[in-house]
Tab-separated table of C-alpha atoms and ligand atoms in Angstrom:
chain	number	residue	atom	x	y	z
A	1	UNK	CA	-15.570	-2.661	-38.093
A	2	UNK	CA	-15.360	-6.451	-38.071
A	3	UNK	CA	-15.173	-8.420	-41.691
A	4	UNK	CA	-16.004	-12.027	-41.905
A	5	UNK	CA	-12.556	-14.084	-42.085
A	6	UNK	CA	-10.906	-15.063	-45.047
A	7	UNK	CA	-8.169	-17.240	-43.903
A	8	UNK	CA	-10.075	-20.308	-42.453
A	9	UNK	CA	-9.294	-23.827	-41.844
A	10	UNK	CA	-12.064	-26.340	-41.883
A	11	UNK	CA	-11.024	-29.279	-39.553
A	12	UNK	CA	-13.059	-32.678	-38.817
A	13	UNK	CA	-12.728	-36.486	-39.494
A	14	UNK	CA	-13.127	-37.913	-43.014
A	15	UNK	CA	-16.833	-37.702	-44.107
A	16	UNK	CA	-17.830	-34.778	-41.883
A	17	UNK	CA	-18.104	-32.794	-45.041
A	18	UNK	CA	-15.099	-30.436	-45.227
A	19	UNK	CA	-14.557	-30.672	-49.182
A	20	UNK	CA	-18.617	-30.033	-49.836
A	21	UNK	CA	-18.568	-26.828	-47.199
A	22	UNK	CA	-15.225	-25.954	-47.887
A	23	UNK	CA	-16.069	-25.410	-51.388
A	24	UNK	CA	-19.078	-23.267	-51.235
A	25	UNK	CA	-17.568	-21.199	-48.081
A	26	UNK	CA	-14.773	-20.331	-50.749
A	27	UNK	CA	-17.328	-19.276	-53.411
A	28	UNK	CA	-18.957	-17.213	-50.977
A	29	UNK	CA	-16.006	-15.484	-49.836
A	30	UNK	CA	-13.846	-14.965	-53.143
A	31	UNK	CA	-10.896	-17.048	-51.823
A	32	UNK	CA	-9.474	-20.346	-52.832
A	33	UNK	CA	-10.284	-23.448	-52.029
A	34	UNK	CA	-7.238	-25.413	-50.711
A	35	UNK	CA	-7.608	-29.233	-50.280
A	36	UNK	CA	-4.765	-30.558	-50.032
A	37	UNK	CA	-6.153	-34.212	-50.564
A	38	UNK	CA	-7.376	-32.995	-53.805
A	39	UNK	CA	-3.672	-31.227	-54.514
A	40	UNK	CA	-2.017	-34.883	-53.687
A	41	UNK	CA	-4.818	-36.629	-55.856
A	42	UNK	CA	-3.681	-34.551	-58.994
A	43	UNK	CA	-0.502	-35.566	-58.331
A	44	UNK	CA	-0.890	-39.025	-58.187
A	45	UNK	CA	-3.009	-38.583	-61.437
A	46	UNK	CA	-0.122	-37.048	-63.325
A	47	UNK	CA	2.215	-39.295	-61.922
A	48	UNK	CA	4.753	-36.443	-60.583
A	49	UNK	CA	7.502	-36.979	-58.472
A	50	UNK	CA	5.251	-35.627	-55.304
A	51	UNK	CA	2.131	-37.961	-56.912
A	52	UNK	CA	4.905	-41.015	-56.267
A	53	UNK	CA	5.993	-39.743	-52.776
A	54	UNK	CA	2.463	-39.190	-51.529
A	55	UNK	CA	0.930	-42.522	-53.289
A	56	UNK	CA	1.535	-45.209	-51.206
A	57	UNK	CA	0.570	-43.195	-47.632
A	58	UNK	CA	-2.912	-42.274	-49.887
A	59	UNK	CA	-3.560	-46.186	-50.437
A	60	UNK	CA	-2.682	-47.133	-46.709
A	61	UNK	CA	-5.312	-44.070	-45.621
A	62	UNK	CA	-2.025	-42.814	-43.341
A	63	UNK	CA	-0.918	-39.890	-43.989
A	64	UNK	CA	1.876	-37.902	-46.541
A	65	UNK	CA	4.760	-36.952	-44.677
A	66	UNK	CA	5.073	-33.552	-43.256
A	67	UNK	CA	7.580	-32.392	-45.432
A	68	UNK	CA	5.956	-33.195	-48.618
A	69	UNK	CA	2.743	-31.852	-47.493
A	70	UNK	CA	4.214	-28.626	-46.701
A	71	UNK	CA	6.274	-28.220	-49.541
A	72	UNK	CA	3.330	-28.714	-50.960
A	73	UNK	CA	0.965	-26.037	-49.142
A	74	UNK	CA	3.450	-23.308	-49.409
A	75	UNK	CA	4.456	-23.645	-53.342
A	76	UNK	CA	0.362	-23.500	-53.176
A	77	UNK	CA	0.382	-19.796	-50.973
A	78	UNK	CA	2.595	-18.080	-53.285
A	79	UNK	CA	0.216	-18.349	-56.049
A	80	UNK	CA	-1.355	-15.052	-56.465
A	81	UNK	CA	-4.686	-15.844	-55.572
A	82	UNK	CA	-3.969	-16.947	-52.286
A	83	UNK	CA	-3.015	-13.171	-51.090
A	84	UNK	CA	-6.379	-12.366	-49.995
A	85	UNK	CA	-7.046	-15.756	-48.106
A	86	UNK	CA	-8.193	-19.066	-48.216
A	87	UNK	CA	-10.615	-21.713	-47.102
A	88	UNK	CA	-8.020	-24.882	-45.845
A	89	UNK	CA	-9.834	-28.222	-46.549
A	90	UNK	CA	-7.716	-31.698	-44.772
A	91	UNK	CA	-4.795	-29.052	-43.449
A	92	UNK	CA	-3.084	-28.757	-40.758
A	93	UNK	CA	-3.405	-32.430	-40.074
A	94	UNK	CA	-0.591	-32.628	-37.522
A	95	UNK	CA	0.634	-30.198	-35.051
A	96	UNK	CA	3.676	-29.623	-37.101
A	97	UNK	CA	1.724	-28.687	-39.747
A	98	UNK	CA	-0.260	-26.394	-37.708
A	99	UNK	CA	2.681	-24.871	-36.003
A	100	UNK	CA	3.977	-24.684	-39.873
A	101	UNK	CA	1.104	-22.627	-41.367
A	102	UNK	CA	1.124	-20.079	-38.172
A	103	UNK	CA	4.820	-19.854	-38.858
A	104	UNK	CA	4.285	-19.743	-42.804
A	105	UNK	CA	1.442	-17.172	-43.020
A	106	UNK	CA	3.073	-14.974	-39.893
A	107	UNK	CA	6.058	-14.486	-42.951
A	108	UNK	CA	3.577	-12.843	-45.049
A	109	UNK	CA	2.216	-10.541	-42.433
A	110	UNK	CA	-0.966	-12.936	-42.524
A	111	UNK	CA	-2.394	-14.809	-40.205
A	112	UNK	CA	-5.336	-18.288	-39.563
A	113	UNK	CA	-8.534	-16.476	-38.153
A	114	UNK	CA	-10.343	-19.358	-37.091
A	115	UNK	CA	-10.543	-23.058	-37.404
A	116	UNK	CA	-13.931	-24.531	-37.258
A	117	UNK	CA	-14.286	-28.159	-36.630
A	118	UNK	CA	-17.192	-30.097	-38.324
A	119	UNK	CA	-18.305	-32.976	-36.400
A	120	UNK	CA	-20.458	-35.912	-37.618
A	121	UNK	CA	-21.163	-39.151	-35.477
A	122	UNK	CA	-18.786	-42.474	-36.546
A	123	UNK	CA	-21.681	-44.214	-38.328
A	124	UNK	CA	-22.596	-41.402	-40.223
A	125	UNK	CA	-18.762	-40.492	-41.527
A	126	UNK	CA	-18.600	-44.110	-42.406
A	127	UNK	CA	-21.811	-43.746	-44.302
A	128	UNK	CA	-21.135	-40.966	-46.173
A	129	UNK	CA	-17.288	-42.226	-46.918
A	130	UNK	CA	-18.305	-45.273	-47.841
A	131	UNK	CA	-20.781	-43.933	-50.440
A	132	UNK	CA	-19.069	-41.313	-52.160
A	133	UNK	CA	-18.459	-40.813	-55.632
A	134	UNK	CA	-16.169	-38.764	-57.564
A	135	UNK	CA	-16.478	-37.095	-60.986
A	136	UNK	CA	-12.487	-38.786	-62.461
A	137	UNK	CA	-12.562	-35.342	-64.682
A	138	UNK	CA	-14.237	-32.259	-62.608
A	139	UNK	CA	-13.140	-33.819	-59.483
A	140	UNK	CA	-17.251	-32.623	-58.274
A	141	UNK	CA	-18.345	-34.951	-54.796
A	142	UNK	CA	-21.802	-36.819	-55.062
A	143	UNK	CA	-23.114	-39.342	-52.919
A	144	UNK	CA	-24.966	-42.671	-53.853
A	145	UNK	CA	-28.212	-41.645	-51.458
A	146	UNK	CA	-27.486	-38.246	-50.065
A	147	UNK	CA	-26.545	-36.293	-53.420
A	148	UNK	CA	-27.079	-38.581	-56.681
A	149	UNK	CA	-26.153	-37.365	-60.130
A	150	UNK	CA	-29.447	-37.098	-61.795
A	151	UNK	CA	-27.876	-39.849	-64.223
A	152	UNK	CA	-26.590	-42.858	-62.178
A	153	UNK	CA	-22.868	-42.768	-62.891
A	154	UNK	CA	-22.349	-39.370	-64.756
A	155	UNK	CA	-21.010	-36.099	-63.810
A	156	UNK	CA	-24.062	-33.380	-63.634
A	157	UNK	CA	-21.752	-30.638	-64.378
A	158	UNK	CA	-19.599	-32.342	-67.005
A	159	UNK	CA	-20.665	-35.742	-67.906
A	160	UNK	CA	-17.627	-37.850	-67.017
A	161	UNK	CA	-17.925	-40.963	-65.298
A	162	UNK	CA	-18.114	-40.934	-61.931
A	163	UNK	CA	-15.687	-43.438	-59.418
A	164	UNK	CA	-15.257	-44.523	-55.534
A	165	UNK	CA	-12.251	-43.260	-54.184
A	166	UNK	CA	-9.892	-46.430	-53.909
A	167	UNK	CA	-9.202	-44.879	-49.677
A	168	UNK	CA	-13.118	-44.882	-49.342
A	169	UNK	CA	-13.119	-48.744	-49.138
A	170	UNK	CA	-14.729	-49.774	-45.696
A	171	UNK	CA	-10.498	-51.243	-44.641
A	172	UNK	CA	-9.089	-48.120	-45.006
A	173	UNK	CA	-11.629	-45.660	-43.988
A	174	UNK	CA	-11.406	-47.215	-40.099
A	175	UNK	CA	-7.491	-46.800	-40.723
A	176	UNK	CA	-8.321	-43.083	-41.711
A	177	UNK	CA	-10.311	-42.579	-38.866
A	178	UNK	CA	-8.133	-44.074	-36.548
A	179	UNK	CA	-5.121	-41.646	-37.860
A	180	UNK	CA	-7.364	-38.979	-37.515
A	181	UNK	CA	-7.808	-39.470	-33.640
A	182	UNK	CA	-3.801	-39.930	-33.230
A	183	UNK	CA	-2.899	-37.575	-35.063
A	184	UNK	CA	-5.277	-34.917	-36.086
A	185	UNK	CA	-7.651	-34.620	-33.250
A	186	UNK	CA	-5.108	-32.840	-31.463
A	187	UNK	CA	-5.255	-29.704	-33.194
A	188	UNK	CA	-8.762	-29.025	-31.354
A	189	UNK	CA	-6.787	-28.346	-28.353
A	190	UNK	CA	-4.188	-26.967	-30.494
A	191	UNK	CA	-6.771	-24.227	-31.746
A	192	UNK	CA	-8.916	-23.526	-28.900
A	193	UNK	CA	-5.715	-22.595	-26.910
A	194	UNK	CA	-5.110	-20.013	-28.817
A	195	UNK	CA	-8.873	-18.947	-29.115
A	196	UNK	CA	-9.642	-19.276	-32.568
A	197	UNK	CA	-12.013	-22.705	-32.465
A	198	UNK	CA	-15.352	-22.547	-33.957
A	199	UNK	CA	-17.565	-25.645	-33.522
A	200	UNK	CA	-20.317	-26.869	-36.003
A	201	UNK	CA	-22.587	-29.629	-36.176
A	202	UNK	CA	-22.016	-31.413	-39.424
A	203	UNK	CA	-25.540	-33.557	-39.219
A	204	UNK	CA	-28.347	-32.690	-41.077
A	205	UNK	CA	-28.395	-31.270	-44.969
A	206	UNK	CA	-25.753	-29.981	-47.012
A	207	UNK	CA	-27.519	-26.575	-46.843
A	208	UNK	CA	-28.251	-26.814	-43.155
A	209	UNK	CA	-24.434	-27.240	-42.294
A	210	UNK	CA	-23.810	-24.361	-44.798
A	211	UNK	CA	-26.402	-21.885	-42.891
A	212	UNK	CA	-24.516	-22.815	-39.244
A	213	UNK	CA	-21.265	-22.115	-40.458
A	214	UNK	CA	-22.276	-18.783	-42.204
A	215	UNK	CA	-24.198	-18.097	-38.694
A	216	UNK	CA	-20.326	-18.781	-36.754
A	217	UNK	CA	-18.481	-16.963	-39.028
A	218	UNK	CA	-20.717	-13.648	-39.328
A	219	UNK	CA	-18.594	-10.744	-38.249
A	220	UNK	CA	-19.941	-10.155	-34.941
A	221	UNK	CA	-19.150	-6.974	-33.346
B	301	LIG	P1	-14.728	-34.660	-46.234
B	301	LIG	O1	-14.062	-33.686	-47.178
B	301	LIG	O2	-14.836	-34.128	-44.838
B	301	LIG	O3	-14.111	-36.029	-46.268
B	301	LIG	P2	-16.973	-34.610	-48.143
B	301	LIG	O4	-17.395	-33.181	-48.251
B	301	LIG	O5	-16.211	-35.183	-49.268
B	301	LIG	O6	-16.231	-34.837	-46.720
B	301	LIG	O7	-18.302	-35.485	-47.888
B	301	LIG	C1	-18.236	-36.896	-47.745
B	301	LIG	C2	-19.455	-37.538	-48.452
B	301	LIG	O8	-20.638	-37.154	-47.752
B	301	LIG	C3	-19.647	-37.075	-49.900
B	301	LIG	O9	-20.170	-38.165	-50.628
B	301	LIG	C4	-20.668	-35.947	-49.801
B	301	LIG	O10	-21.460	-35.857	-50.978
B	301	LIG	C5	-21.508	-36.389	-48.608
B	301	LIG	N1	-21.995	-35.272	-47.781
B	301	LIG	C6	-21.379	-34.100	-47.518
B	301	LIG	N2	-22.124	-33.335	-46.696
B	301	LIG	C7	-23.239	-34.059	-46.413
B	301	LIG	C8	-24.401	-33.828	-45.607
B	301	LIG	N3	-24.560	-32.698	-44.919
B	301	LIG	N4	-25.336	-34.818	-45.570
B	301	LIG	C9	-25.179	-35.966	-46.259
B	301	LIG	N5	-24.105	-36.242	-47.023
B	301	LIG	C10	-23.155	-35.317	-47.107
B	302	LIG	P1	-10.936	-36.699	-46.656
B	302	LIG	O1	-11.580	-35.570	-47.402
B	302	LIG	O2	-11.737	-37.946	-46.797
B	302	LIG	O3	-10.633	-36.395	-45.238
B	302	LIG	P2	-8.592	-35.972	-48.154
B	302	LIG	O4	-9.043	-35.898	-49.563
B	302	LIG	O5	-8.485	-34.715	-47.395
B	302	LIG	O6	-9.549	-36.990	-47.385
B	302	LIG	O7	-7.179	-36.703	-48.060
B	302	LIG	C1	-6.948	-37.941	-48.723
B	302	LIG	C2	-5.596	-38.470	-48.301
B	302	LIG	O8	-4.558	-37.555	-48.715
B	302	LIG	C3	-5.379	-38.629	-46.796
B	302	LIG	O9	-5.880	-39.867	-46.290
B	302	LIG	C4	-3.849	-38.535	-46.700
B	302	LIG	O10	-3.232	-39.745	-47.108
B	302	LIG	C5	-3.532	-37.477	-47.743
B	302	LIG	N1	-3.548	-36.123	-47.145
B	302	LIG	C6	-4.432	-35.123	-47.420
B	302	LIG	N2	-4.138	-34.021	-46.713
B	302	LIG	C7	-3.048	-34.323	-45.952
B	302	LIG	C8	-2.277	-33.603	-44.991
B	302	LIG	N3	-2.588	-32.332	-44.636
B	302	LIG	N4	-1.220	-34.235	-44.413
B	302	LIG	C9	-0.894	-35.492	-44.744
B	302	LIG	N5	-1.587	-36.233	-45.630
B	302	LIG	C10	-2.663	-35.665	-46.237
B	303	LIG	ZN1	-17.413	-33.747	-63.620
């Protein structure tokens, strides 16, 4: 008998919606939620040695080398919770990352069951980059029109004060999306060769997105 997967990457351009699905997929499932934008963020925040390396790539909107990233990702793995799977939110972003976590996870006897790629029109990504907000403490995701805090400015869950992302500046999101269709758009290809591609349309509601991908990952057998 068939299980739902539990070792899934969620792939798609900035503002599709990865960190908001990735999240509650992760939730849903019992596994972690690995963002690896969020990992790098923390980083910067408490100004370690990987924070400083990463930094200046973040600001640009290009992206962290391949070697930090995956030093990163696999220091990440062996944490304990990570045994029974994980939701991957902004990695692989290169091939050699890709080719990395196959290689990484096939080490452990584990392996990616599917990559699903969200997909949201240009205007729309650059809509929903350009207005989101982030809680500086919780790290929660709102959005100026599409999910407001019920207080302008404050974190629902834990009050803190709420900030733009300084990469979500209208400059540097076309930069992001630009690097995204050099270098990550590839891993489409990358995926579907090797038949584990899911496809889901990231337009339309938060819960809406979240009942398509629950309808492409059902175990179907
Ligand atoms: P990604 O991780 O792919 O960059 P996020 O999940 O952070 O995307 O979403 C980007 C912005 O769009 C956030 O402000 C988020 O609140 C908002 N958002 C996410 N999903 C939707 C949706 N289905 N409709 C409208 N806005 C959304
Ligand atoms: P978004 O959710 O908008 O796509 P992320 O939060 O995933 O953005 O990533 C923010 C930034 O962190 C990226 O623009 C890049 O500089 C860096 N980053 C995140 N993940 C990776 C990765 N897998 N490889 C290289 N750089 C990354
Ligand atoms: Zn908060």
């Amino acid at each position: 008998m068939s299980r739902t997967a539990r070792r899934i990457i969620l792939l798609g351009p900035p503002g599709a919606g990865k960190g908001t699905q990735a999240e509650r997929l992760a939730r849903r499932l019992h596994v972690p939620h690995v963002s690896t934008g969020e990992l790098f963020r923390q980083h910067v925040g408490g100004h370690t040695p990987l924070g400083q390396e990463a930094e200046a790539s973040m600001r640009r909107g290009d992206l962290v080398p391949d070697a930090v990233t995956l030093g990163m990702v696999a220091e990440r793995l062996a944490e304990p919770d990570a045994v029974e799977g994980a939701v991957f939110d902004g990695f692989p972003r290169t091939t050699a990352q890709a080719e990395a976590l196959d290689q990484l996870l096939a080490d452990r006897g584990q392996r990616l069951e599917v990559a699903v790629l969200l997909e949201a029109p240009r205007e729309e990504l650059v809509e929903r980059l350009t207005g989101r907000r982030l809680c500086g403490a919780c790290q929660a995701t709102y959005h100026v029109r599409w999910s407001p805090p019920a207080v302008p400015g404050r974190c629902d869950r834990c009050g803190g004060a709420l900030m733009a992302r300084p990469d979500d500046e209208e400059a540097t999101v076309v930069r992001r999306l630009e690097v995204y269709d050099t270098e990550t758009r590839p891993l489409v290809a990358y995926y579907a060769a090797s038949d584990r591609l899911l496809t889901v349309d990231g337009l339309g509601s938060v819960g809406d997105v979240a009942a398509r991908l629950e309808e492409v990952l059902a175990p179907h057998d």
